XYZ file of C-alpha atoms in Angstrom:
586
model
C 95.521 134.652 48.170
C 92.882 133.388 50.609
C 94.175 129.840 50.355
C 97.706 130.956 51.058
C 96.610 132.944 54.113
C 94.653 129.973 55.471
C 97.639 127.716 54.969
C 99.969 130.140 56.709
C 97.502 130.512 59.609
C 97.170 126.723 59.965
C 100.944 126.288 59.837
C 101.363 128.922 62.555
C 98.760 127.166 64.763
C 100.478 123.800 64.257
C 103.842 125.292 65.190
C 102.352 126.904 68.300
C 100.784 123.546 69.323
C 104.074 121.746 68.809
C 105.953 124.351 70.844
C 103.384 124.074 73.634
C 103.751 120.304 73.582
C 107.519 120.609 73.714
C 107.257 122.628 76.927
C 105.714 119.597 78.644
C 108.640 117.433 77.604
C 112.001 117.048 79.268
C 115.044 115.219 77.990
C 116.095 112.435 80.325
C 117.361 108.875 80.499
C 115.105 105.850 80.337
C 115.812 105.202 84.019
C 114.716 108.665 85.081
C 111.685 108.328 82.828
C 110.762 105.214 84.792
C 110.898 107.197 88.045
C 108.739 109.949 86.565
C 106.274 107.408 85.191
C 105.879 105.767 88.597
C 105.231 109.145 90.193
C 102.574 109.869 87.572
C 100.860 106.622 88.641
C 100.857 107.674 92.283
C 103.533 105.231 93.466
C 105.290 106.170 96.696
C 106.449 102.766 97.978
C 108.183 99.933 96.158
C 110.151 96.806 96.961
C 113.191 95.345 95.285
C 116.745 94.088 95.086
C 119.427 95.667 92.876
C 121.800 93.992 90.461
C 123.887 94.624 87.371
C 121.182 94.809 84.711
C 118.970 97.183 86.700
C 121.741 99.318 88.168
C 120.937 102.408 86.026
C 117.397 102.325 87.452
C 118.723 102.260 91.005
C 121.104 105.095 90.154
C 118.097 107.166 89.043
C 116.194 106.091 92.150
C 118.986 107.584 94.270
C 117.802 111.047 93.211
C 114.123 110.294 93.999
C 114.457 108.929 97.532
C 112.363 111.774 98.920
C 109.417 110.748 96.707
C 109.847 107.000 96.193
C 110.441 104.925 99.305
C 112.307 101.774 98.266
C 112.311 98.778 100.614
C 115.385 96.584 100.186
C 114.253 93.020 100.819
C 116.674 90.153 101.307
C 115.429 88.094 98.344
C 113.464 88.843 95.195
C 110.705 86.407 96.164
C 110.377 88.379 99.392
C 110.064 91.600 97.389
C 107.140 90.273 95.357
C 105.347 88.812 98.378
C 105.817 92.090 100.270
C 104.324 93.971 97.319
C 101.417 91.515 97.390
C 100.806 92.180 101.085
C 100.882 95.912 100.412
C 98.469 95.611 97.493
C 96.040 93.354 99.335
C 95.538 95.697 102.304
C 95.572 98.996 100.373
C 93.887 98.150 97.073
C 96.783 99.846 95.287
C 99.190 98.329 92.755
C 102.279 96.771 94.348
C 105.585 97.588 92.628
C 108.858 95.614 92.524
C 112.307 96.076 90.993
C 114.446 93.009 90.196
C 117.509 92.461 88.112
C 117.960 90.044 85.211
C 118.691 86.312 85.303
C 118.327 84.868 88.814
C 116.785 88.095 90.069
C 113.935 87.730 87.621
C 113.530 83.981 88.087
C 113.470 84.418 91.881
C 110.426 86.622 91.377
C 108.506 83.980 89.415
C 106.875 82.287 92.417
C 105.475 85.559 93.713
C 104.245 86.567 90.263
C 102.470 83.231 89.841
C 100.933 83.607 93.297
C 99.660 87.082 92.397
C 98.188 85.808 89.143
C 96.150 83.057 90.783
C 94.987 85.321 93.623
C 94.234 88.352 91.392
C 96.699 90.699 93.102
C 97.645 93.858 91.141
C 101.411 94.091 90.694
C 103.844 95.803 88.346
C 107.212 94.054 88.341
C 110.089 95.902 86.629
C 112.992 93.661 85.645
C 116.334 94.801 84.298
C 117.682 92.990 81.259
C 121.011 92.696 79.465
C 121.695 95.142 76.636
C 119.600 94.640 73.517
C 122.687 93.708 71.462
C 123.245 90.747 73.811
C 119.710 89.364 73.741
C 119.642 85.731 72.715
C 123.384 85.206 73.214
C 123.221 83.526 76.637
C 124.965 86.549 78.079
C 125.845 86.734 81.770
C 122.618 86.722 83.815
C 120.386 86.664 80.757
C 117.094 84.777 80.934
C 114.026 85.032 78.741
C 111.899 86.429 81.550
C 109.193 87.520 79.120
C 108.832 83.955 77.860
C 109.005 82.518 81.356
C 106.327 84.799 82.804
C 103.927 84.923 79.860
C 101.610 82.249 81.330
C 101.597 83.852 84.803
C 101.007 87.526 83.985
C 98.066 89.483 82.655
C 100.521 91.121 80.258
C 104.258 91.410 79.868
C 106.500 93.405 77.571
C 110.170 93.908 76.805
C 111.371 97.492 76.355
C 114.356 97.972 74.039
C 114.117 101.731 73.441
C 113.729 104.442 76.079
C 110.841 106.036 74.152
C 108.745 102.951 74.970
C 109.030 103.295 78.749
C 106.252 105.836 79.515
C 103.658 104.051 77.400
C 104.683 100.616 78.699
C 104.391 101.731 82.332
C 101.067 103.482 81.763
C 99.695 100.398 80.067
C 101.097 98.133 82.798
C 99.334 99.985 85.607
C 96.070 100.174 83.688
C 96.058 96.437 83.001
C 97.236 95.457 86.494
C 94.512 97.379 88.329
C 91.551 97.174 85.937
C 88.989 94.410 85.559
C 90.142 91.310 87.365
C 93.458 92.563 88.797
C 96.739 90.736 88.339
C 100.483 91.013 87.819
C 102.234 92.674 84.871
C 105.943 92.448 84.089
C 107.978 95.042 82.168
C 111.493 93.944 81.161
C 113.817 96.853 80.297
C 117.139 96.344 78.540
C 120.150 98.071 80.036
C 120.771 100.280 77.002
C 117.168 101.520 77.143
C 117.770 102.468 80.779
C 120.815 104.557 79.832
C 119.643 106.192 76.580
C 118.206 109.717 76.482
C 114.917 110.857 74.960
C 112.239 113.536 75.304
C 109.940 112.340 78.091
C 106.181 112.801 78.009
C 103.644 110.836 80.053
C 100.082 109.995 79.068
C 98.026 107.755 81.375
C 96.401 104.801 79.632
C 92.618 104.760 79.672
C 91.985 102.099 77.060
C 93.872 99.251 75.428
C 92.769 97.851 72.102
C 91.430 94.261 72.328
C 91.412 94.431 76.145
C 88.000 94.715 77.790
C 88.455 94.815 81.576
C 84.758 94.518 82.281
C 81.592 94.104 80.272
C 78.320 95.948 80.594
C 75.890 94.101 82.834
C 73.140 92.324 80.884
C 69.807 93.492 82.329
C 68.041 90.365 81.067
C 70.473 88.198 83.032
C 69.879 90.347 86.101
C 66.128 89.877 85.714
C 66.547 86.113 85.400
C 68.768 86.059 88.495
C 66.150 88.039 90.407
C 63.456 85.566 89.359
C 65.461 82.599 90.682
C 66.300 84.401 93.926
C 62.667 85.252 94.565
C 61.582 81.666 93.902
C 64.286 79.983 95.974
C 63.394 78.328 99.263
C 66.934 77.429 100.252
C 69.294 79.935 98.600
C 72.920 80.246 99.620
C 75.401 83.004 98.731
C 79.093 82.212 98.221
C 81.201 85.320 98.798
C 84.601 85.519 97.112
C 87.481 87.966 96.890
C 85.825 89.669 93.919
C 83.643 91.541 96.419
C 86.743 92.964 98.114
C 88.599 93.672 94.864
C 85.540 95.460 93.507
C 84.995 97.460 96.692
C 81.467 96.053 96.870
C 81.288 95.214 100.575
C 78.429 97.629 101.326
C 76.548 96.453 98.230
C 76.928 92.870 99.453
C 75.549 93.712 102.879
C 72.559 95.512 101.351
C 71.795 92.495 99.160
C 72.084 89.997 102.009
C 70.118 92.104 104.467
C 67.250 92.584 102.030
C 67.054 88.947 100.946
C 67.876 87.250 104.260
C 70.057 84.734 102.409
C 72.712 82.769 104.364
C 76.205 83.642 103.118
C 79.478 81.736 103.314
C 82.882 83.034 102.313
C 85.866 81.578 100.520
C 89.373 81.739 101.968
C 90.138 84.932 100.029
C 86.642 86.288 100.610
C 87.280 86.382 104.355
C 86.528 89.806 105.889
C 84.243 90.841 103.002
C 81.528 90.807 105.667
C 81.966 91.044 109.458
C 82.478 87.798 111.345
C 79.526 88.519 113.637
C 77.019 89.236 110.839
C 73.957 87.105 111.604
C 73.713 85.642 108.094
C 77.409 84.803 107.911
C 77.439 81.004 108.122
C 81.208 80.551 107.937
C 84.004 79.525 105.618
C 83.640 77.249 102.627
C 86.071 74.611 101.541
C 88.227 71.689 102.527
C 88.818 72.992 106.051
C 85.840 75.323 106.177
C 82.876 75.120 108.507
C 80.537 72.159 108.705
C 77.292 73.985 107.883
C 78.128 75.693 104.586
C 79.734 72.533 103.266
C 76.963 70.034 104.043
C 74.196 72.485 103.183
C 75.621 73.099 99.706
C 73.948 69.957 98.422
C 70.665 70.871 100.088
C 70.494 74.373 98.634
C 68.126 74.952 95.727
C 70.030 78.051 94.567
C 73.714 78.932 94.718
C 74.547 82.621 94.215
C 78.289 82.846 93.577
C 79.490 86.419 94.055
C 83.005 87.170 92.837
C 84.372 83.656 93.327
C 85.716 81.057 90.912
C 84.658 77.645 92.279
C 88.151 76.535 93.219
C 88.545 72.781 93.727
C 89.163 73.349 97.443
C 85.621 74.790 97.597
C 83.795 72.319 95.355
C 85.389 68.983 96.188
C 84.106 66.462 93.646
C 82.410 68.662 91.033
C 80.184 65.787 89.912
C 78.656 65.756 93.389
C 78.602 69.500 93.988
C 75.396 71.534 94.483
C 73.393 68.637 93.109
C 69.985 70.185 93.849
C 70.769 73.782 92.998
C 70.477 76.223 90.169
C 73.558 78.471 89.946
C 73.692 82.239 89.523
C 77.282 83.369 88.963
C 78.266 87.053 89.326
C 81.735 87.312 87.823
C 83.931 89.911 86.118
C 86.123 87.437 84.212
C 84.349 85.642 81.335
C 86.945 82.852 81.515
C 85.569 81.768 84.903
C 82.005 81.304 83.683
C 81.230 77.587 83.209
C 84.922 76.720 83.660
C 84.248 74.420 86.602
C 80.579 74.707 87.604
C 77.853 75.349 85.028
C 76.043 78.648 85.610
C 72.319 78.594 84.853
C 72.416 82.398 84.948
C 75.830 84.005 84.362
C 75.863 87.706 85.271
C 79.029 89.126 83.765
C 80.359 92.431 85.026
C 81.702 94.207 88.077
C 79.824 93.045 91.189
C 79.771 96.642 92.407
C 77.462 97.323 89.452
C 75.565 94.040 89.082
C 74.786 93.406 92.759
C 72.903 96.699 93.347
C 70.897 96.048 90.183
C 69.774 92.718 91.625
C 69.142 94.191 95.082
C 66.888 96.890 93.684
C 64.655 94.267 92.056
C 64.519 91.359 94.510
C 61.732 90.967 97.035
C 62.323 91.557 100.725
C 62.629 88.170 102.340
C 63.739 86.203 105.361
C 64.940 82.608 105.341
C 64.762 81.988 109.077
C 64.048 78.250 108.927
C 66.814 77.680 106.379
C 69.252 79.795 108.391
C 68.292 77.801 111.492
C 69.525 74.653 109.760
C 72.988 76.215 109.521
C 72.812 77.136 113.191
C 72.028 73.505 114.010
C 75.174 72.490 112.125
C 77.101 75.110 114.080
C 76.079 73.404 117.332
C 77.407 70.072 116.072
C 80.692 71.648 115.015
C 80.912 73.609 118.263
C 80.633 70.404 120.295
C 82.828 68.144 118.201
C 85.479 70.564 116.868
C 85.506 74.075 118.266
C 85.221 73.453 122.005
C 87.945 70.753 122.032
C 90.176 73.079 119.971
C 89.628 76.233 122.002
C 89.239 74.655 125.441
C 91.293 71.458 125.319
C 91.553 69.169 128.315
C 94.845 67.755 127.070
C 98.178 69.182 128.126
C 99.541 70.453 124.812
C 98.553 73.850 123.439
C 96.384 73.823 120.313
C 96.785 76.226 117.407
C 93.161 77.284 117.723
C 93.400 78.460 121.312
C 96.474 80.531 120.454
C 94.714 82.167 117.494
C 91.609 82.930 119.546
C 93.610 84.565 122.343
C 95.408 86.800 119.871
C 92.275 87.914 118.021
C 90.547 88.676 121.322
C 93.540 90.716 122.464
C 93.216 92.888 119.348
C 89.430 93.116 119.710
C 88.936 91.175 116.462
C 90.239 94.190 114.515
C 93.778 93.313 113.412
C 95.024 92.399 109.950
C 95.840 88.694 109.938
C 98.548 87.418 107.604
C 99.288 83.727 107.282
C 101.766 81.476 105.648
C 100.506 78.162 104.228
C 99.631 74.986 106.095
C 97.677 73.884 109.139
C 98.150 77.208 110.895
C 96.691 78.967 107.821
C 93.445 77.032 108.035
C 93.260 77.369 111.816
C 93.984 81.113 111.745
C 91.357 81.786 109.121
C 88.809 79.642 110.985
C 89.291 81.201 114.417
C 90.449 84.773 113.790
C 87.576 87.282 113.736
C 87.123 90.371 111.561
C 85.300 93.679 111.796
C 86.489 95.410 108.642
C 87.399 94.549 105.094
C 90.899 93.909 103.698
C 91.881 92.255 106.968
C 93.160 88.951 105.537
C 96.362 88.364 103.584
C 97.035 84.753 102.658
C 98.209 82.697 99.694
C 95.109 80.980 98.354
C 95.312 79.456 94.895
C 99.045 78.738 94.746
C 99.485 77.888 98.423
C 102.992 79.342 98.654
C 104.982 78.421 101.741
C 107.248 81.353 102.615
C 104.570 83.872 101.631
C 103.710 84.983 105.151
C 106.721 86.836 106.550
C 107.364 89.203 103.600
C 103.614 89.649 102.997
C 103.191 90.731 106.627
C 105.942 93.299 106.161
C 104.187 94.684 103.072
C 100.836 94.728 104.869
C 102.261 96.700 107.795
C 103.923 99.231 105.500
C 100.670 99.571 103.601
C 98.543 100.036 106.738
C 100.981 101.343 109.380
C 98.199 102.336 111.792
C 96.591 98.889 111.947
C 98.028 95.996 113.977
C 99.382 93.197 111.786
C 99.537 89.651 113.173
C 101.383 86.976 111.213
C 100.627 83.327 111.919
C 103.338 81.118 110.506
C 104.502 77.520 110.851
C 108.043 76.426 111.502
C 108.340 75.091 107.941
C 107.175 78.127 105.994
C 108.956 80.510 108.365
C 112.318 79.084 107.368
C 111.627 79.479 103.648
C 111.856 83.284 103.824
C 113.342 83.756 107.292
C 115.919 86.151 105.829
C 113.182 88.796 105.594
C 113.597 89.285 109.333
C 116.488 91.430 108.122
C 114.097 93.639 106.167
C 111.804 93.951 109.190
C 114.855 94.902 111.277
C 115.996 97.514 108.768
C 112.543 99.075 108.311
C 111.588 98.734 111.990
C 108.179 97.479 110.882
C 105.939 96.632 113.838
C 104.957 93.101 112.765
C 103.756 90.674 115.417
C 104.911 87.176 114.446
C 103.137 84.235 116.058
C 105.168 81.138 115.202
C 103.143 77.968 115.796
C 105.892 75.415 116.201
C 105.079 71.692 116.054
C 108.403 70.536 114.573
C 106.548 69.157 111.563
C 105.437 70.100 108.101
C 102.038 69.884 109.695
C 99.602 69.750 106.792
C 101.622 67.139 104.917
C 101.945 65.148 108.151
C 98.163 65.274 108.639
C 97.613 63.776 105.200
C 100.251 61.139 105.916
C 98.423 60.250 109.127
C 94.969 60.079 107.565
C 95.706 58.650 104.123
C 99.197 57.063 104.247
C 99.019 54.971 107.454
C 101.181 57.404 109.461
C 104.193 56.998 107.229
C 105.794 60.325 108.146
C 108.225 60.502 105.247
C 110.428 63.630 105.351
C 108.011 65.784 107.329
C 109.570 65.964 110.801
C 111.759 69.034 111.301
C 114.824 69.533 113.468
C 114.541 73.272 114.031
C 117.055 75.915 115.089
C 116.680 78.208 118.090
C 114.306 80.738 116.514
C 114.618 83.157 119.447
C 118.381 83.353 119.009
C 117.920 84.053 115.299
C 115.374 86.783 116.053
C 117.676 88.404 118.585
C 120.393 88.419 115.955
C 118.093 90.606 113.866
C 117.304 92.856 116.833
C 113.793 91.456 117.201
C 112.390 90.820 120.669
C 110.406 87.739 121.526
C 109.807 84.748 123.733
C 108.993 81.058 123.588
C 105.921 79.625 125.322
C 104.934 76.014 125.814
C 102.618 76.095 128.856
C 98.963 77.140 128.736
C 99.190 79.167 131.934
C 101.855 81.396 130.347
C 99.893 82.221 127.182
C 97.829 85.221 128.279
C 100.793 87.087 129.743
C 102.899 86.350 126.658
C 100.216 87.653 124.287
C 99.900 90.766 126.460
C 103.669 91.386 126.320
C 103.635 90.972 122.555
C 100.753 93.416 122.145
C 102.338 96.018 124.406
C 105.788 95.796 122.831
C 106.641 98.628 120.448
C 108.179 97.048 117.374
C 108.436 93.622 115.842
C 107.973 90.643 118.157
C 108.386 86.894 117.730
C 106.015 84.929 119.936
C 106.973 81.299 119.435
C 104.363 78.884 120.762
C 105.094 75.192 121.041
C 101.860 73.473 119.998
C 100.805 69.839 120.057
C 102.967 67.848 117.694
C 100.265 65.825 115.953
C 97.290 68.155 116.034
C 94.949 68.021 113.036
C 92.687 70.531 111.327
C 89.041 69.550 111.215
C 86.495 69.622 109.655
C 88.042 68.256 106.485
C 86.681 67.339 103.073
C 88.991 64.583 101.759
C 90.436 65.229 98.321
C 88.067 64.018 95.619
C 85.138 63.629 98.012
C 81.818 65.432 97.987
C 81.436 68.430 100.262
C 78.656 66.423 101.944
C 81.294 63.896 103.040
C 83.049 66.409 105.274
C 84.796 64.725 108.198
C 84.523 65.957 111.771
C 87.273 63.648 113.003
């Protein structure tokens, strides 16, 4: 009798639990479930381009326009780059919709760019119906197979019941640990089919460890080396920004007095005018941090991966130094440069542990050596670039006038090439997440859509895009998106009628054989006017200040086209395959 009563009571409780659970469910299509899932993840802005295989998703989106703002770009590559710009300035996950076949393959470049530069994205691609998979159906491509090497994770959904879990998992993977892109491919029948929707955020994925616990013994060993070092040097990478560890970095540097240089993607992790900031590393970085690398007795790499553009010839890199490497991704440890003390974990956790244990110190004499290098670079490179005696405008003087106009507090977005290196050398920064550029992949065409995404992500901050005439034409159609959204993007087109960086290499290493690098350009101002975008073209130095002022005062997008010297070069420069000590000043 007792057993029966207990069973009946348990059965009643189970039924009540099931009924309660049912009240949280709602029957809906896979497409509507996608909308609900995105809302659960806090998404309010996304980029994309519709097509046949993702049409049910866009039909569902029609009913969510008050909650999900969709930006219709003019090309799928533009959609991904715009999502990257948005993610980079906000720290949120960028979201894209693309259709199957060419829609998905057009997104590949942006996905690869996001993977190399650790940008969190969730790309949703439509796919042909599951019954047609593998039949070479119209606009069918194996996007999961194509993107497997360039995503943190990808997955193909064939049943609507899989959508909530797939989306939850996608956002968790994209934003956790070392961020990156995730692709979810949804068949058309899964978009149409109905099921009982329920959403559960993902908090853990089996076999996926986004970050490891910091080893206290490694921290202690790092502290010992830091305290012993006479000529330590910190290399600051994007991991500091991605981990939100800017204040922790400043506390560490201030306490230790260590000179710090930043990578291209680490730009703005510390203010430009910070006394211990000794400049940018790399092929076109500053003279001091490059030549002093081989004089340092300790390299402290903080959230950076020793890219070849930073190291030059690895056999001749940091030849006198021990290496402490603070890194969240185990795959980066010892991949390129051997770490004497690897400190795995989130730098926001590991750096304060080190700071709490290191001795207060100053490295005034060592820092003075960097300042001496600065004087050499100032005389040989910076002054001729910013105050040229020649007639033609230089890229550097244009960049400096723009950054000064915005009181060194704008977001700078660049495309790829000479202007990219010049902009990141001469633009100044006061706050973090102020730089959006394509680093590891070096994607021409990145700049214009990324600037759009950056402005939509930070509408109250000025956004200045520096772009060359080559890269500008690769995604010039996104002027249409800027026109439609009325995004206030200031476009500074540095026009030298060349593919400038390739031309520079041809000049220096191929005896000036300018093979297929000179451009015959259209009238960019006429094109801009066709998109309803104001602007002007400047070629004389005396007109620059007034033109920059007009651009800054104009409400809305503006194209300031500046004709710069045709054969200007970017220096300093570490030739490919050379040691960082062999950096050239001319």
